[in-house]
Coordinates of C-alpha atoms in Angstrom, one line a residue:
X1 CA -20.9 -5.1 34.3
X2 CA -19.4 -1.6 33.1
X3 CA -16.0 -2.9 34.0
X4 CA -16.6 -5.8 31.9
X5 CA -18.0 -3.8 29.0
X6 CA -14.8 -1.5 29.2
X7 CA -12.6 -4.6 29.3
X8 CA -14.3 -6.3 26.4
X9 CA -14.4 -3.0 24.5
X10 CA -10.7 -2.6 25.1
X11 CA -10.0 -6.1 23.9
X12 CA -12.0 -5.6 20.7
X13 CA -10.3 -2.2 20.1
X14 CA -6.9 -3.8 20.6
X15 CA -7.9 -6.7 18.1
X16 CA -9.2 -4.1 15.7
X17 CA -5.9 -2.0 15.9
X18 CA -3.8 -5.3 15.9
X19 CA -5.7 -6.4 12.7
X20 CA -5.4 -3.1 11.1
X21 CA -1.6 -3.0 11.7
X22 CA -1.2 -6.7 10.5
X23 CA -3.4 -5.9 7.5
X24 CA -1.1 -3.0 6.6
X25 CA 1.9 -5.2 7.0
X26 CA 0.3 -7.8 4.9
X27 CA -0.7 -5.4 2.3
X28 CA 2.8 -3.7 2.0
X29 CA 3.8 -4.8 -1.3
X30 CA 6.8 -7.0 -1.7
X31 CA 10.1 -5.7 -3.3
X32 CA 11.7 -7.8 -5.9
X33 CA 15.0 -7.5 -7.9
X34 CA 14.8 -9.2 -11.4
X35 CA 17.3 -9.7 -14.1
X36 CA 16.3 -10.0 -17.7
X37 CA 18.9 -11.5 -20.2
X38 CA 18.3 -10.9 -23.8
X39 CA 19.2 -11.0 -27.5
X40 CA 17.7 -10.6 -30.7
X41 CA 18.5 -10.9 -34.5
X42 CA 21.0 -14.0 -33.9
X43 CA 20.6 -14.9 -37.6
X44 CA 22.1 -18.5 -37.4
X45 CA 25.5 -16.9 -36.2
X46 CA 26.5 -20.0 -34.2
X47 CA 30.2 -19.3 -34.7
X48 CA 32.1 -16.0 -34.2
X49 CA 32.5 -13.6 -37.0
X50 CA 35.5 -11.1 -37.8
X51 CA 34.7 -7.6 -37.3
X52 CA 36.0 -4.6 -39.4
X53 CA 38.9 -4.1 -36.9
X54 CA 40.3 -7.6 -37.1
X55 CA 38.7 -8.8 -34.0
X56 CA 35.8 -11.2 -33.5
X57 CA 32.2 -10.9 -32.3
X58 CA 29.4 -13.3 -31.4
X59 CA 29.4 -17.2 -31.3
X60 CA 27.1 -19.3 -29.2
X61 CA 29.8 -21.0 -27.2
X62 CA 31.0 -17.6 -26.0
X63 CA 27.6 -16.4 -25.6
X64 CA 26.9 -19.4 -23.4
X65 CA 29.8 -18.5 -21.1
X66 CA 28.4 -14.9 -20.6
X67 CA 24.9 -16.4 -19.9
X68 CA 26.4 -18.8 -17.3
X69 CA 28.3 -16.1 -15.7
X70 CA 25.1 -13.8 -15.3
X71 CA 23.0 -16.8 -14.0
X72 CA 25.7 -17.6 -11.4
X73 CA 25.1 -14.1 -10.0
X74 CA 21.4 -14.0 -10.7
X75 CA 20.0 -17.5 -10.6
X76 CA 16.4 -16.4 -11.1
X77 CA 17.4 -14.5 -14.3
X78 CA 15.1 -15.0 -17.3
X79 CA 16.6 -15.5 -20.8
X80 CA 14.7 -14.2 -23.9
X81 CA 15.2 -13.4 -27.7
X82 CA 13.5 -11.0 -29.9
X83 CA 13.3 -13.1 -33.2
X84 CA 15.2 -13.5 -36.5
X85 CA 17.0 -16.2 -34.9
X86 CA 17.5 -17.9 -38.4
X87 CA 19.0 -17.0 -41.7
X88 CA 22.5 -15.5 -41.9
X89 CA 25.1 -18.4 -41.9
X90 CA 25.7 -21.8 -43.5
X91 CA 23.7 -23.3 -40.6
X92 CA 20.6 -22.1 -42.0
X93 CA 20.8 -24.7 -44.9
X94 CA 19.6 -27.2 -42.2
X95 CA 16.8 -24.9 -40.9
X96 CA 13.8 -26.9 -42.5
X97 CA 15.3 -30.3 -41.8
X98 CA 17.1 -30.0 -38.5
X99 CA 15.8 -26.9 -36.7
X100 CA 19.6 -26.1 -35.6
X101 CA 18.7 -22.7 -34.3
X102 CA 15.9 -23.5 -31.9
X103 CA 17.7 -26.7 -30.6
X104 CA 20.9 -24.6 -30.0
X105 CA 18.7 -22.0 -28.1
X106 CA 17.1 -24.8 -26.0
X107 CA 20.5 -26.1 -25.1
X108 CA 21.6 -22.6 -24.1
X109 CA 18.6 -22.2 -21.7
X110 CA 16.6 -19.7 -23.5
X111 CA 13.3 -19.4 -22.0
X112 CA 11.2 -17.7 -24.8
X113 CA 11.7 -16.2 -28.3
X114 CA 9.4 -15.0 -31.0
X115 CA 9.1 -15.0 -34.8
X116 CA 11.1 -12.4 -36.9
X117 CA 10.4 -12.0 -40.7
X118 CA 13.4 -14.3 -41.6
X119 CA 11.8 -17.3 -40.0
X120 CA 9.5 -17.2 -43.1
X121 CA 12.3 -17.0 -45.6
X122 CA 11.9 -20.7 -46.4
X123 CA 8.2 -19.9 -47.0
X124 CA 5.3 -21.4 -44.8
X125 CA 6.4 -25.0 -45.8
X126 CA 9.8 -24.4 -44.5
X127 CA 8.6 -22.9 -41.3
X128 CA 6.2 -25.9 -40.8
X129 CA 9.1 -28.4 -41.6
X130 CA 11.4 -26.6 -39.1
X131 CA 8.8 -26.6 -36.2
X132 CA 8.0 -30.3 -36.8
X133 CA 11.7 -31.1 -37.0
X134 CA 12.3 -29.1 -33.7
X135 CA 9.4 -31.0 -32.0
X136 CA 10.5 -34.5 -33.2
X137 CA 14.1 -34.0 -32.1
X138 CA 13.0 -34.4 -28.4
X139 CA 15.4 -31.8 -27.5
X140 CA 14.7 -29.0 -25.1
X141 CA 13.3 -26.1 -27.0
X142 CA 12.4 -22.4 -26.0
X143 CA 8.8 -21.4 -25.9
X144 CA 7.7 -19.3 -28.9
X145 CA 5.1 -16.4 -28.5
X146 CA 3.4 -14.8 -31.2
X147 CA 0.2 -12.8 -30.6
X148 CA -0.4 -10.8 -33.7
X149 CA 0.9 -12.9 -36.8
X150 CA -1.4 -15.8 -37.6
X151 CA -2.0 -18.1 -40.6
X152 CA -4.1 -16.7 -43.4
X153 CA -7.0 -19.2 -43.9
X154 CA -7.1 -18.0 -47.4
X155 CA -3.4 -18.6 -48.4
X156 CA -2.5 -20.7 -51.2
X157 CA 0.9 -21.3 -50.2
X158 CA 0.2 -24.2 -47.8
X159 CA -2.9 -25.7 -46.2
X160 CA -4.0 -23.4 -43.5
X161 CA -4.8 -26.5 -41.1
X162 CA -1.4 -28.0 -41.7
X163 CA 0.2 -24.4 -40.7
X164 CA -1.9 -24.2 -37.7
X165 CA -1.2 -27.7 -36.6
X166 CA 2.6 -27.1 -36.8
X167 CA 2.3 -24.0 -34.5
X168 CA 0.0 -25.9 -32.1
X169 CA 2.3 -29.1 -31.9
X170 CA 5.2 -26.9 -31.1
X171 CA 3.1 -25.0 -28.6
X172 CA 3.3 -21.6 -30.0
X173 CA 1.2 -19.2 -27.8
X174 CA 0.2 -15.5 -27.6
X175 CA 2.0 -15.3 -24.3
X176 CA 3.5 -17.5 -21.6
X177 CA 3.8 -17.2 -17.8
X178 CA 7.2 -17.9 -16.2
X179 CA 7.9 -17.9 -12.4
X180 CA 11.4 -17.3 -11.1
X181 CA 12.1 -16.9 -7.4
X182 CA 8.5 -15.8 -6.7
X183 CA 8.3 -13.3 -9.5
X184 CA 5.9 -14.0 -12.4
X185 CA 6.9 -12.8 -15.9
X186 CA 4.1 -12.5 -18.5
X187 CA 5.9 -12.8 -22.0
X188 CA 4.2 -12.1 -25.2
X189 CA 5.3 -11.7 -28.9
X190 CA 4.5 -8.9 -31.3
X191 CA 5.3 -8.8 -35.1
X192 CA 5.7 -5.3 -36.7
X193 CA 4.5 -3.5 -39.8
X194 CA 8.0 -3.4 -41.4
X195 CA 8.7 -6.9 -40.5
X196 CA 5.5 -7.9 -42.2
X197 CA 6.6 -6.1 -45.5
X198 CA 9.8 -8.1 -45.3
X199 CA 8.0 -11.3 -45.3
X200 CA 5.8 -11.0 -48.4
X201 CA 5.3 -14.8 -48.8
X202 CA 4.8 -15.8 -45.2
X203 CA 1.3 -17.0 -45.6
X204 CA 0.3 -15.1 -42.3
X205 CA -2.0 -12.1 -41.6
X206 CA -0.7 -9.1 -39.3
X207 CA -3.3 -8.0 -36.7
X208 CA -2.7 -4.6 -35.4
X209 CA 0.3 -4.6 -33.1
X210 CA -0.9 -2.0 -30.5
X211 CA -4.5 -3.3 -30.5
X212 CA -3.3 -6.9 -30.0
X213 CA -0.6 -6.0 -27.4
X214 CA -3.1 -4.1 -25.2
X215 CA -5.5 -7.1 -25.4
X216 CA -2.8 -9.6 -24.7
X217 CA -1.3 -7.5 -21.6
X218 CA -4.8 -7.2 -20.1
X219 CA -5.4 -11.0 -20.6
X220 CA -2.0 -12.0 -19.1
X221 CA -2.3 -9.6 -16.2
X222 CA -5.9 -10.8 -15.3
X223 CA -4.7 -14.4 -15.6
X224 CA -1.8 -13.9 -13.1
X225 CA -3.9 -12.0 -10.6
X226 CA -6.6 -14.7 -10.7
X227 CA -4.2 -17.6 -10.7
X228 CA -1.4 -16.5 -8.7
X229 CA -2.6 -13.5 -6.8
X230 CA 0.1 -11.1 -8.1
X231 CA 0.8 -8.7 -10.9
X232 CA 3.3 -10.0 -13.5
X233 CA 6.3 -8.2 -15.0
X234 CA 5.1 -7.9 -18.5
X235 CA 7.8 -8.4 -21.3
X236 CA 7.1 -7.8 -25.0
X237 CA 9.3 -9.6 -27.5
X238 CA 8.8 -7.4 -30.3
X239 CA 10.1 -7.7 -33.9
X240 CA 9.2 -4.3 -34.9
X241 CA 12.3 -2.1 -34.1
X242 CA 13.6 1.2 -33.2
X243 CA 15.3 3.9 -35.2
X244 CA 17.1 6.9 -33.6
X245 CA 15.4 6.2 -30.3
X246 CA 12.0 6.0 -31.8
X247 CA 10.4 3.9 -34.5
X248 CA 7.6 1.2 -34.2
X249 CA 8.4 -0.1 -30.7
X250 CA 8.4 3.6 -29.5
X251 CA 4.9 4.0 -30.9
X252 CA 4.0 0.7 -29.4
X253 CA 5.0 1.6 -26.0
X254 CA 3.3 4.9 -26.3
X255 CA -0.1 3.3 -27.3
X256 CA -0.1 0.4 -24.9
X257 CA -0.5 0.6 -21.2
X258 CA 1.1 -2.0 -18.9
X259 CA 4.2 -3.2 -20.7
X260 CA 7.3 -3.1 -18.4
X261 CA 9.9 -4.1 -21.0
X262 CA 9.9 -4.3 -24.9
X263 CA 13.0 -6.4 -26.3
X264 CA 13.1 -4.6 -29.5
X265 CA 14.3 -6.7 -32.5
X266 CA 14.3 -6.4 -36.3
X267 CA 16.3 -3.0 -36.9
X268 CA 19.5 -4.5 -35.5
X269 CA 19.7 -1.5 -33.1
X270 CA 22.2 -1.2 -30.1
X271 CA 20.7 0.9 -27.4
X272 CA 23.4 1.8 -25.0
X273 CA 20.7 2.9 -22.6
X274 CA 17.0 2.1 -22.5
X275 CA 14.5 4.3 -24.0
X276 CA 11.7 5.0 -21.6
X277 CA 8.3 5.8 -22.6
X278 CA 4.9 5.3 -21.0
X279 CA 6.8 3.5 -17.9
X280 CA 8.0 1.0 -20.6
X281 CA 11.8 0.3 -20.9
X282 CA 12.8 -0.4 -24.6
X283 CA 16.1 -2.2 -25.1
X284 CA 18.2 -3.6 -27.8
X285 CA 21.6 -5.5 -27.7
X286 CA 22.4 -5.5 -31.5
X287 CA 22.6 -8.1 -34.0
X288 CA 24.3 -11.5 -34.5
X289 CA 25.1 -12.2 -30.7
X290 CA 27.5 -9.3 -30.5
X291 CA 26.3 -8.5 -27.0
X292 CA 24.4 -10.2 -24.2
X293 CA 21.8 -7.6 -22.9
X294 CA 21.4 -7.6 -19.2
X295 CA 18.5 -5.5 -17.7
X296 CA 17.9 -5.2 -13.9
X297 CA 14.7 -4.0 -12.4
X298 CA 13.4 -3.3 -9.0
X299 CA 9.7 -4.4 -8.9
X300 CA 7.0 -3.5 -6.4
X301 CA 3.7 -5.2 -7.9
X302 CA 1.2 -2.6 -9.0
X303 CA 3.7 0.3 -9.5
X304 CA 6.1 1.1 -12.5
X305 CA 9.4 -1.0 -12.5
X306 CA 12.5 0.9 -11.5
X307 CA 15.6 0.5 -13.4
X308 CA 18.5 -0.5 -11.3
X309 CA 21.1 -1.8 -13.9
X310 CA 21.6 -2.0 -17.7
X311 CA 24.6 -3.5 -19.5
X312 CA 25.5 -4.9 -22.9
X313 CA 28.3 -7.5 -22.4
X314 CA 30.5 -7.7 -25.5
X315 CA 30.7 -11.2 -26.9
X316 CA 34.2 -11.0 -28.4
X317 CA 37.6 -13.0 -28.5
X318 CA 38.1 -12.2 -24.8
X319 CA 35.2 -14.4 -23.7
X320 CA 36.0 -18.0 -23.2
X321 CA 34.0 -20.7 -25.1
X322 CA 31.8 -22.9 -23.4
X323 CA 33.1 -26.4 -24.2
X324 CA 29.8 -28.2 -24.2
X325 CA 28.1 -25.7 -26.7
X326 CA 31.4 -25.5 -28.8
X327 CA 31.1 -29.1 -29.3
X328 CA 27.5 -29.2 -30.1
X329 CA 28.2 -26.4 -32.7
X330 CA 30.9 -28.3 -34.3
X331 CA 28.6 -31.4 -34.7
X332 CA 26.0 -29.4 -36.5
X333 CA 28.8 -27.8 -38.7
X334 CA 29.8 -31.5 -39.7
X335 CA 26.1 -32.1 -40.5
X336 CA 26.0 -29.0 -42.8
X337 CA 29.1 -30.2 -44.7
X338 CA 27.8 -33.7 -45.3
X339 CA 24.2 -32.8 -46.1
X340 CA 24.6 -29.4 -48.0
X341 CA 28.0 -28.4 -49.0
X342 CA 29.1 -31.8 -50.3
X343 CA 26.6 -31.2 -53.1
X344 CA 28.8 -28.2 -54.3
X345 CA 32.1 -29.9 -53.9
X346 CA 33.1 -27.4 -51.1
X347 CA 33.7 -27.4 -47.4
X348 CA 32.9 -25.0 -44.6
X349 CA 36.4 -23.4 -44.0
X350 CA 37.7 -23.9 -47.5
X351 CA 39.7 -20.9 -48.8
X352 CA 38.4 -19.6 -52.0
X353 CA 40.6 -16.5 -52.5
X354 CA 43.2 -14.3 -50.7
X355 CA 42.0 -10.7 -50.2
X356 CA 44.7 -8.0 -49.7
X357 CA 42.0 -5.2 -49.7
X358 CA 40.0 -3.8 -46.9
X359 CA 36.4 -3.6 -47.8
X360 CA 33.6 -1.6 -46.3
X361 CA 31.4 -3.2 -43.6
X362 CA 27.7 -3.5 -43.9
X363 CA 26.9 -0.2 -42.0
X364 CA 29.2 1.7 -44.3
X365 CA 27.6 0.2 -47.3
X366 CA 24.3 1.4 -46.2
X367 CA 25.3 4.7 -44.7
X368 CA 25.4 6.9 -47.8
X369 CA 24.8 6.9 -51.5
X370 CA 28.1 5.7 -53.2
X371 CA 29.8 3.0 -55.3
X372 CA 31.1 0.0 -53.2
X373 CA 34.1 -2.2 -54.3
X374 CA 32.8 -5.2 -52.4
X375 CA 29.3 -4.8 -53.9
X376 CA 30.9 -4.5 -57.2
X377 CA 32.4 -7.9 -56.6
X378 CA 29.0 -9.4 -55.8
X379 CA 27.1 -7.8 -58.9
X380 CA 30.1 -8.8 -61.2
X381 CA 29.9 -12.3 -59.7
X382 CA 26.1 -12.6 -60.5
X383 CA 26.7 -11.5 -64.0
X384 CA 29.7 -13.8 -64.7
X385 CA 28.1 -16.8 -63.1
X386 CA 24.7 -16.3 -65.0
X387 CA 26.5 -15.9 -68.4
X388 CA 28.6 -18.9 -67.8
X389 CA 25.6 -21.0 -66.7
X390 CA 23.2 -19.9 -69.4
X391 CA 25.5 -19.0 -72.2
X392 CA 23.5 -15.9 -72.8
X393 CA 24.5 -12.2 -72.4
X394 CA 23.4 -10.6 -69.2
X395 CA 22.9 -6.8 -69.8
X396 CA 22.7 -6.0 -66.0
X397 CA 23.0 -7.9 -62.8
X398 CA 22.4 -6.2 -59.5
X399 CA 22.2 -6.6 -55.7
X400 CA 20.8 -4.3 -53.0
X401 CA 22.3 -3.0 -49.8
X402 CA 19.5 -4.7 -47.8
X403 CA 20.5 -8.3 -49.0
X404 CA 24.2 -7.8 -48.2
X405 CA 24.5 -9.3 -44.6
X406 CA 28.3 -9.0 -44.2
X407 CA 31.3 -7.8 -46.0
X408 CA 34.3 -9.9 -47.2
X409 CA 37.3 -9.9 -44.9
X410 CA 40.9 -9.0 -45.4
X411 CA 43.0 -12.1 -45.7
X412 CA 41.8 -15.7 -46.6
X413 CA 38.1 -15.6 -47.6
X414 CA 36.3 -18.9 -46.9
X415 CA 33.2 -20.6 -48.2
X416 CA 31.5 -19.8 -44.9
X417 CA 32.5 -16.0 -45.4
X418 CA 30.9 -15.9 -48.7
X419 CA 27.8 -17.5 -47.5
X420 CA 27.3 -15.2 -44.5
X421 CA 27.7 -12.3 -47.0
X422 CA 25.1 -13.6 -49.2
X423 CA 22.7 -15.7 -47.4
X424 CA 19.3 -14.2 -47.9
X425 CA 16.8 -16.1 -49.9
X426 CA 13.0 -16.4 -50.2
X427 CA 12.3 -20.2 -50.1
X428 CA 16.0 -20.8 -50.9
X429 CA 19.5 -19.8 -50.1
X430 CA 19.4 -16.8 -52.3
X431 CA 18.9 -18.2 -55.8
X432 CA 19.5 -16.0 -58.8
X433 CA 16.6 -15.3 -61.2
X434 CA 16.8 -14.3 -64.8
X435 CA 14.2 -11.9 -66.2
X436 CA 13.8 -9.0 -68.8
X437 CA 12.8 -5.4 -68.4
X438 CA 12.6 -2.6 -70.9
X439 CA 15.4 0.1 -71.4
X440 CA 12.9 2.6 -69.6
X441 CA 12.6 0.2 -66.6
X442 CA 16.4 -0.3 -66.7
X443 CA 16.8 3.5 -66.1
X444 CA 14.1 3.3 -63.6
X445 CA 16.2 0.8 -61.5
X446 CA 19.1 3.5 -61.3
X447 CA 16.5 6.0 -60.3
X448 CA 15.4 3.7 -57.5
X449 CA 18.9 3.7 -56.4
X450 CA 19.1 7.5 -56.6
X451 CA 15.7 8.5 -55.3
X452 CA 14.5 5.7 -53.1
X453 CA 17.6 5.1 -51.1
X454 CA 17.1 8.1 -48.8
X455 CA 13.7 6.9 -48.0
X456 CA 14.8 3.3 -47.5
X457 CA 18.5 2.7 -47.3
X458 CA 18.2 -1.0 -48.0
X459 CA 17.1 -0.1 -51.6
X460 CA 20.5 1.2 -52.5
X461 CA 21.5 -0.7 -55.6
X462 CA 25.0 -2.0 -56.8
X463 CA 25.1 -2.9 -60.5
X464 CA 27.2 -4.7 -63.1
X465 CA 27.0 -4.0 -66.8
X466 CA 26.0 -0.2 -66.6
X467 CA 27.4 3.1 -65.5
X468 CA 25.4 6.0 -64.5
X469 CA 25.6 9.2 -62.3
X470 CA 23.1 11.2 -60.4
X471 CA 22.9 14.7 -58.7
X472 CA 21.5 14.5 -55.3
X473 CA 20.2 18.1 -55.6
X474 CA 18.0 17.2 -58.5
X475 CA 14.2 16.8 -58.3
X476 CA 13.3 13.4 -56.5
X477 CA 12.5 10.7 -59.2
X478 CA 14.6 12.7 -61.8
X479 CA 18.0 12.5 -60.1
X480 CA 19.8 10.5 -62.7
X481 CA 21.3 12.5 -65.5
X482 CA 23.6 10.0 -67.3
X483 CA 23.0 6.3 -67.9
X484 CA 24.8 3.8 -70.3
X485 CA 25.4 0.0 -70.8
X486 CA 28.9 -1.0 -70.1
X487 CA 29.9 -4.0 -72.0
X488 CA 32.4 -6.7 -70.9
X489 CA 35.0 -5.3 -73.1
X490 CA 34.5 -1.7 -71.6
X491 CA 32.6 -0.2 -74.5
X492 CA 29.6 1.8 -73.7
X493 CA 26.2 1.5 -75.5
X494 CA 23.0 3.8 -75.3
X495 CA 20.0 2.3 -73.6
X496 CA 16.9 2.0 -75.9
X497 CA 13.8 2.7 -73.9
X498 CA 11.7 0.2 -75.9
X499 CA 14.2 -2.7 -76.1
X500 CA 14.1 -5.6 -73.7
X501 CA 17.2 -6.3 -71.7
X502 CA 18.4 -9.3 -69.7
X503 CA 18.6 -8.7 -66.0
X504 CA 19.8 -11.1 -63.3
X505 CA 19.2 -10.5 -59.5
X506 CA 18.6 -12.4 -56.3
X507 CA 15.3 -13.9 -55.5
X508 CA 14.9 -11.7 -52.3
X509 CA 15.8 -8.5 -54.2
X510 CA 13.3 -9.4 -56.9
X511 CA 10.5 -10.2 -54.3
X512 CA 11.0 -6.8 -52.7
X513 CA 10.1 -4.8 -56.0
X514 CA 6.5 -4.3 -54.4
X515 CA 7.9 -2.6 -51.4
X516 CA 10.1 -0.1 -53.7
X517 CA 6.8 0.8 -55.6
X518 CA 5.1 1.3 -52.3
X519 CA 7.8 3.4 -50.9
X520 CA 7.9 5.5 -54.0
X521 CA 4.1 6.0 -53.8
X522 CA 3.6 4.0 -57.0
X523 CA 5.8 6.7 -59.0
X524 CA 8.5 4.1 -59.7
X525 CA 7.8 0.5 -60.7
X526 CA 9.6 -2.3 -62.5
X527 CA 7.5 -5.2 -64.2
X528 CA 9.7 -8.3 -64.7
X529 CA 9.0 -10.0 -68.0
X530 CA 10.0 -13.2 -69.8
X531 CA 12.2 -12.9 -73.0
X532 CA 9.2 -12.5 -75.1
X533 CA 7.9 -9.4 -73.1
X534 CA 5.2 -11.1 -71.2
X535 CA 4.8 -9.8 -67.6
X536 CA 5.8 -12.1 -64.8
X537 CA 4.0 -12.0 -61.5
X538 CA 6.3 -11.6 -58.4
X539 CA 4.8 -14.7 -57.0
X540 CA 6.0 -16.6 -60.1
X541 CA 9.7 -15.5 -59.9
X542 CA 10.6 -19.0 -58.7
X543 CA 9.9 -20.3 -62.3
X544 CA 12.7 -18.1 -63.5
X545 CA 15.5 -19.2 -61.2
X546 CA 18.8 -19.8 -63.2
X547 CA 19.8 -23.6 -63.4
X548 CA 22.6 -25.5 -64.8
X549 CA 22.4 -28.3 -67.4
X550 CA 21.7 -30.7 -64.5
X551 CA 18.8 -28.6 -63.2
X552 CA 20.7 -27.3 -60.1
X553 CA 19.5 -23.8 -59.1
X554 CA 22.3 -21.2 -59.2
X555 CA 22.8 -19.7 -55.7
X556 CA 24.1 -16.3 -55.1
X557 CA 26.7 -17.5 -52.5
X558 CA 27.9 -20.2 -55.0
X559 CA 28.1 -17.7 -57.8
X560 CA 30.4 -15.4 -55.7
X561 CA 32.3 -18.4 -54.6
X562 CA 32.9 -19.7 -58.1
X563 CA 33.7 -16.2 -59.3
X564 CA 36.5 -15.7 -56.5
X565 CA 37.9 -19.2 -57.2
X566 CA 38.3 -18.3 -60.8
X567 CA 40.6 -15.4 -59.8
X568 CA 43.5 -17.9 -59.4
X569 CA 44.1 -17.4 -55.7
X570 CA 44.2 -13.5 -55.2
X571 CA 41.4 -11.0 -55.3
X572 CA 41.4 -9.2 -58.8
X573 CA 43.3 -5.9 -58.5
X574 CA 40.3 -4.1 -60.1
X575 CA 38.6 -4.3 -56.7
X576 CA 41.3 -2.4 -55.0
X577 CA 39.1 0.6 -55.7
X578 CA 35.9 1.5 -57.2
X579 CA 35.7 1.9 -61.2
X580 CA 33.4 4.8 -61.7
X581 CA 30.4 2.7 -62.6
X582 CA 28.2 4.8 -60.1
X583 CA 29.0 8.5 -59.7
X584 CA 27.2 10.4 -56.8
X585 CA 27.6 14.1 -56.7
X586 CA 25.8 17.2 -55.5
X587 CA 25.6 20.4 -57.7
X588 CA 23.4 23.5 -57.8
X589 CA 24.5 24.4 -61.3
X590 CA 21.3 25.0 -63.3
X591 CA 22.4 23.1 -66.3
X592 CA 23.2 20.1 -64.0
X593 CA 19.8 20.5 -62.2
X594 CA 17.6 20.9 -65.5
X595 CA 19.4 18.6 -68.0
X596 CA 17.4 15.6 -69.0
X597 CA 14.5 16.6 -66.9
X598 CA 11.4 14.4 -66.8
X599 CA 7.9 14.9 -66.1
X600 CA 8.6 15.1 -62.3
X601 CA 10.8 18.1 -62.7
X602 CA 8.5 19.9 -65.2
X603 CA 5.5 19.3 -62.8
X604 CA 7.5 20.7 -60.0
X605 CA 8.7 23.7 -62.0
X606 CA 5.0 24.3 -63.0
X607 CA 4.0 24.1 -59.4
X608 CA 6.8 26.6 -58.4
X609 CA 5.8 29.0 -61.3
X610 CA 2.2 28.8 -60.1
X611 CA 3.0 29.6 -56.5
X612 CA 5.3 32.5 -57.7
X613 CA 2.4 33.7 -59.8
X614 CA 0.0 33.4 -57.0
X615 CA 2.3 35.2 -54.5
X616 CA 2.9 37.9 -57.0
X617 CA -0.8 38.3 -57.5
X618 CA -1.5 38.5 -53.7
X619 CA 1.4 41.0 -53.2
X620 CA 0.1 43.2 -56.0
X621 CA -3.5 43.0 -54.6
X622 CA -2.4 44.0 -51.1
X623 CA -0.4 46.9 -52.6
X624 CA -3.3 48.3 -54.5
X625 CA -5.5 48.0 -51.3
X626 CA -3.0 49.9 -49.4
X627 CA -2.6 52.5 -52.2
X628 CA -6.4 53.0 -52.4
X629 CA -6.6 53.5 -48.5
X630 CA -3.7 56.0 -48.4
X631 CA -5.4 58.1 -51.1
X632 CA -8.7 58.0 -49.1

């Protein structure tokens, strides 16, 4: 009996030990290598663009080649996009009717994308039409994820139920689960604060990004564990952005636990290495399909992912085009010519002028406060076209750095080149609006250029019809020290603070006046008016779009195209250099600092004087105390 018990005990012990060993082996976490391919801010750039060095970048046919090469090596790779897939080329003209961008992304094998602010440029009705057109096409489409930007039930821009139905019919979700090679990915979308500021007429309401992200991450993780028994790799498609390695997405990663990767769109950032915070990898590949981002991770469920590889593959003229995607792009290009450009009597690749001058690129335009020859072309074109269309004198026309999407190349400039440079619009392809402001507000516009640009580089203005100068060392909101009207014949005219002046600008620029007022803490504001001086609500600017005698709206791109065509074949030599309409300088000369001082400078001087008096009083008091103590 004792032998039997010992034998039985030995068997039980062996089984227990064996089970323990087996349990340990079973519990040992699997080890996966995953590959994430990503883009963001494609902005309808289906075709390659010319860079500042004469080379080319982007183009969906070339991008497709790079994607296929990566998928051949890593067949379980996931392909995602961080939003702003629309608005930026002539293909956007078919956004609401044909949903070209989403259909192209579907054909290229994109798994998931999210909304960027420019998806709302055609207003809620445009987005609804686009989603419905995409669904009706029957084509393969990417999943859209969007967790914190939802239809406003109180919006007057569109029926809220219609809005929600379009999102539901397409299948827009907070997050989606994708399985590849036994690995589960939870992918969700987040819309940022600045992106929301850039979509003032979206008809949507922004929920707090960090709070929503944490809730969504927890839900997605719980779902995967319960449904599949595994922890997912969590990817956030964020249209929030990074700046200098930090920014909204940096703060998002810091505040939210459980995000493995943030694809950071909106700010057109190129991160040569991931930014790592709170075990989250933040990555960006640059705008317009310039690069295909490749992120490789080693995943052990339940532990932070390990970075095993990161690459930004340049999409340039050295990459061969994928024939199938190239043919699809050409078919859509033909649709754009038939359905849109034919209304203006031009074609996609039609040459409008030869340009012998090398203009700045967009980054150089935004980099510092200065006059720009290419932006002078745009502002002069708006003034010229508006005067020709209306028969009225325009006192000032202006554009802003934030709405200049591309420069004009050296050599032949085509219709598509012009459109790519001036493609932004709210509800339109950049229609020009005609309003009136007072002389005082005219000077305020120049002060916005001088004082707000360092706070918001997209607010730098480029004007036609005026000349002015400002000293960067002067008091903020009082930097401008000289301002005059410059008439078409070159004569100068004083600006009357009380008089109404005729102003022309793009719809998008006009819509952003509220953002400028907010950035300047309400200290600088401009209220557009009709010719009788009655204030115009920003939401009513569409009623003041410039139209020709047939009622056709004047588009920014068409104004520039017509102006260039009027030059007779070669870019006017006046644009070989700047002409002194904006002079930016830095001086500490007291006369330069204090001439034409306004209340901001007087207030600052008063504060400084008060602080000096207080400091002097304290010093005198301390000295007297010390003197009394020494006498004692």
